[in-house]
Short mmCIF file of C-alpha atoms in Angstrom, two decimals:
data_model
loop_
_atom_site.label_atom_id
_atom_site.label_comp_id
_atom_site.label_asym_id
_atom_site.label_seq_id
_atom_site.Cartn_x
_atom_site.Cartn_y
_atom_site.Cartn_z
CA ASP E 1116 117.85 78.71 77.24
CA ILE E 1117 115.86 75.93 78.83
CA GLU E 1118 117.76 72.99 80.29
CA PRO E 1119 116.84 69.39 79.51
CA ASP E 1120 114.43 67.81 82.00
CA ALA E 1121 116.51 66.29 84.81
CA SER E 1122 113.69 63.91 85.76
CA ALA E 1123 113.52 62.53 82.21
CA ALA E 1124 117.31 62.32 82.09
CA SER E 1125 117.16 59.84 84.99
CA TYR E 1126 116.03 57.03 82.67
CA PHE E 1127 119.05 57.47 80.44
CA PHE E 1128 121.41 57.75 83.40
CA SER E 1129 119.82 54.52 84.68
CA LEU E 1130 120.54 52.92 81.32
CA ALA E 1131 124.25 53.56 81.86
CA ALA E 1132 123.98 52.24 85.42
CA VAL E 1133 122.56 48.84 84.41
CA THR E 1134 124.64 48.30 81.27
CA GLY E 1135 128.04 49.48 82.47
CA GLY E 1136 128.01 51.93 79.56
CA SER E 1137 128.19 55.72 79.54
CA VAL E 1138 125.48 58.27 78.88
CA THR E 1139 126.02 62.01 78.55
CA VAL E 1140 123.15 64.46 78.75
CA ALA E 1141 124.29 67.62 77.01
CA ASN E 1142 123.30 71.05 78.29
CA LEU E 1143 122.29 69.69 81.71
CA PRO E 1144 124.83 71.29 84.03
CA ALA E 1145 125.75 70.06 87.47
CA SER E 1146 124.75 73.54 88.68
CA SER E 1147 121.15 73.01 87.53
CA SER E 1148 118.45 74.35 89.84
CA GLN E 1149 116.33 71.26 89.13
CA GLY E 1150 116.15 69.13 92.25
CA ASP E 1151 116.16 65.84 90.35
CA ILE E 1152 119.73 66.53 89.24
CA ALA E 1153 120.61 64.91 92.58
CA TYR E 1154 119.59 61.56 91.09
CA VAL E 1155 123.15 61.22 89.82
CA ASP E 1156 124.35 61.50 93.44
CA VAL E 1157 122.31 58.38 94.26
CA LEU E 1158 123.77 56.59 91.24
CA GLU E 1159 127.22 57.59 92.44
CA GLN E 1160 126.48 56.01 95.83
CA MET E 1161 125.49 52.88 93.90
CA GLY E 1162 128.93 52.75 92.27
CA CYS E 1163 128.49 54.76 89.08
CA ARG E 1164 131.15 57.24 87.99
CA VAL E 1165 129.68 60.71 87.48
CA GLN E 1166 131.42 63.50 85.59
CA ARG E 1167 129.90 66.91 86.29
CA GLY E 1168 130.37 70.12 84.37
CA ALA E 1169 128.42 71.89 81.64
CA GLU E 1170 126.98 68.44 80.95
CA ILE E 1171 126.71 65.28 83.01
CA THR E 1172 128.09 61.86 82.10
CA VAL E 1173 127.22 58.73 84.05
CA THR E 1174 129.22 55.53 83.59
CA GLY E 1175 127.86 52.35 85.10
CA PRO E 1176 129.88 50.01 87.30
CA GLU E 1177 130.39 46.29 86.87
CA ARG E 1178 127.78 45.76 89.62
CA LEU E 1179 125.55 48.29 91.35
CA ARG E 1180 125.72 48.61 95.14
CA GLY E 1181 122.69 48.66 97.40
CA VAL E 1182 121.86 51.95 99.10
CA ASP E 1183 119.63 53.39 101.81
CA VAL E 1184 118.49 56.78 100.58
CA ASP E 1185 116.01 59.51 101.51
CA MET E 1186 114.43 60.48 98.18
CA ASN E 1187 111.88 63.00 99.47
CA ALA E 1188 113.42 65.88 97.52
CA ILE E 1189 113.86 63.84 94.31
CA SER E 1190 110.70 61.75 94.41
CA ASP E 1191 110.04 61.81 90.65
CA THR E 1192 113.09 59.55 90.34
CA VAL E 1193 111.92 56.92 92.85
CA MET E 1194 110.67 54.68 90.02
CA SER E 1195 114.02 55.08 88.25
CA ILE E 1196 115.93 53.69 91.24
CA ALA E 1197 113.32 51.06 92.03
CA ALA E 1198 113.46 49.70 88.48
CA ILE E 1199 117.23 49.15 88.61
CA ALA E 1200 117.38 48.11 92.29
CA PRO E 1201 117.10 44.37 91.52
CA PHE E 1202 120.53 44.55 89.85
CA ALA E 1203 122.27 45.82 93.00
CA ASP E 1204 124.45 43.59 95.15
CA SER E 1205 122.32 44.19 98.26
CA GLN E 1206 118.96 45.66 99.18
CA VAL E 1207 117.93 49.15 98.14
CA THR E 1208 115.92 51.16 100.66
CA ILE E 1209 114.01 54.23 99.49
CA ARG E 1210 112.70 56.35 102.37
CA ASN E 1211 110.52 59.39 103.08
CA VAL E 1212 108.43 59.26 99.89
CA GLY E 1213 104.88 58.75 101.17
CA HIS E 1214 103.67 61.68 99.09
CA ILE E 1215 104.22 59.74 95.85
CA ARG E 1216 101.12 57.74 96.69
CA LEU E 1217 99.24 60.87 95.51
CA LYS E 1218 100.83 61.25 92.07
CA GLU E 1219 99.43 59.94 88.76
CA THR E 1220 98.97 56.66 90.61
CA ASP E 1221 99.90 55.36 94.04
CA ARG E 1222 103.50 54.96 92.96
CA ILE E 1223 104.63 53.02 96.03
CA SER E 1224 101.95 50.36 95.53
CA ALA E 1225 102.39 50.35 91.74
CA VAL E 1226 106.16 49.90 91.93
CA SER E 1227 105.74 47.14 94.52
CA ALA E 1228 103.16 45.31 92.40
CA GLU E 1229 105.29 45.42 89.25
CA LEU E 1230 108.47 44.34 91.01
CA ARG E 1231 106.57 41.41 92.48
CA ARG E 1232 105.15 40.62 89.03
CA MET E 1233 108.79 40.14 87.95
CA GLY E 1234 109.52 37.91 90.95
CA ILE E 1235 111.43 40.54 92.94
CA GLN E 1236 110.96 40.68 96.71
CA VAL E 1237 109.86 44.09 97.91
CA HIS E 1238 108.47 45.45 101.16
CA GLU E 1239 106.44 48.63 101.18
CA SER E 1240 105.43 50.79 104.11
CA ASP E 1241 103.47 54.03 104.19
CA ASP E 1242 106.48 56.02 103.01
CA SER E 1243 109.19 53.60 101.91
CA LEU E 1244 110.25 50.70 99.71
CA VAL E 1245 112.83 48.02 100.47
CA ILE E 1246 113.83 46.11 97.34
CA GLN E 1247 115.87 42.91 97.39
CA PRO E 1248 118.30 42.01 94.61
CA GLY E 1249 117.36 39.33 92.09
CA MET E 1250 117.01 38.70 88.37
CA PRO E 1251 113.64 39.99 87.11
CA GLN E 1252 111.58 37.29 85.41
CA PRO E 1253 109.67 37.86 82.15
CA ALA E 1254 106.51 39.90 82.75
CA THR E 1255 104.19 42.44 81.21
CA ILE E 1256 104.49 45.61 83.25
CA HIS E 1257 101.33 47.55 83.98
CA THR E 1258 101.88 51.29 83.82
CA TYR E 1259 98.71 52.56 85.54
CA ASP E 1260 98.71 55.25 82.83
CA ASP E 1261 101.81 56.66 84.53
CA HIS E 1262 104.57 57.77 82.18
CA ARG E 1263 107.29 57.32 84.81
CA MET E 1264 106.34 53.67 85.39
CA ALA E 1265 106.70 52.93 81.67
CA MET E 1266 110.04 54.66 81.22
CA SER E 1267 111.57 53.31 84.42
CA PHE E 1268 110.65 49.69 83.83
CA ALA E 1269 111.74 49.93 80.19
CA ILE E 1270 115.25 50.24 81.61
CA THR E 1271 114.72 47.05 83.65
CA GLY E 1272 113.85 45.36 80.36
CA VAL E 1273 117.17 46.38 78.82
CA ARG E 1274 118.92 44.10 81.29
CA ALA E 1275 116.23 41.44 81.92
CA PRO E 1276 114.86 39.60 78.86
CA GLY E 1277 111.11 39.26 78.50
CA ILE E 1278 109.99 42.51 80.11
CA GLN E 1279 107.21 44.18 78.13
CA ILE E 1280 105.46 47.49 78.77
CA ALA E 1281 101.66 47.16 78.54
CA ASP E 1282 100.93 50.78 77.59
CA PRO E 1283 104.05 52.25 75.95
CA GLY E 1284 102.12 55.26 74.63
CA CYS E 1285 101.66 56.75 78.10
CA VAL E 1286 105.19 58.21 77.85
CA SER E 1287 103.71 60.95 75.65
CA LYS E 1288 102.91 62.99 78.77
CA THR E 1289 106.55 64.05 79.24
CA VAL E 1290 108.83 62.35 76.69
CA PRO E 1291 106.81 61.60 73.55
CA ARG E 1292 109.98 60.49 71.73
CA PHE E 1293 111.19 58.22 74.55
CA TRP E 1294 111.17 55.04 72.46
CA GLU E 1295 112.77 56.81 69.47
CA ILE E 1296 115.60 57.97 71.73
CA LEU E 1297 116.02 54.76 73.75
CA LEU E 1298 116.02 52.10 71.04
CA PRO E 1299 118.97 53.45 69.01
CA LEU E 1300 121.01 53.72 72.23
CA LEU E 1301 120.58 49.99 72.74
CA GLU E 1302 122.11 49.33 69.32
CA SER E 1303 125.06 51.68 69.86
CA PRO E 1304 128.36 49.75 69.83
CA ALA E 1305 130.18 52.51 71.72
CA PRO E 1306 129.32 54.50 74.83
CA VAL E 1307 126.77 57.24 74.13
#
């Protein structure tokens, strides 16, 4: 058996975090050997309730808390945290991730540019991001042909009206059905 992709699951866990709803990813155990499973630990620090077992359920809080977190070992989820950071009650600091400048795009610069495009204050250094809370303003998000940028900032758009993704098709690299999965969740009247 092959487990679900923990990195891709981060977008759906983030959905719960920003809506106060619940998301369960079946067949993704807390004992997974995938490093990005630790993303739920960061969400827990931000105030989410996490149930761990043979599957993982994340339930979002009324308001996310700011955190200061070293994400070196879970760097594929940096965009996931950055995209929901504006909704926290205080700044979010992401440290020790300089190597993500060498991914599909320079992800530190790309995240900073798109947060600023939405009117969010962000400071970047060689290996970190410091994101201030604030309500994202309507904007068209550039993805830099990076699937993780598109999926992460789609979650921002769930909570902030007027956010559009310029190249939604770039998600096909890892989650070709991302939009098919996400959109029905937004219409669900009960926790998913």
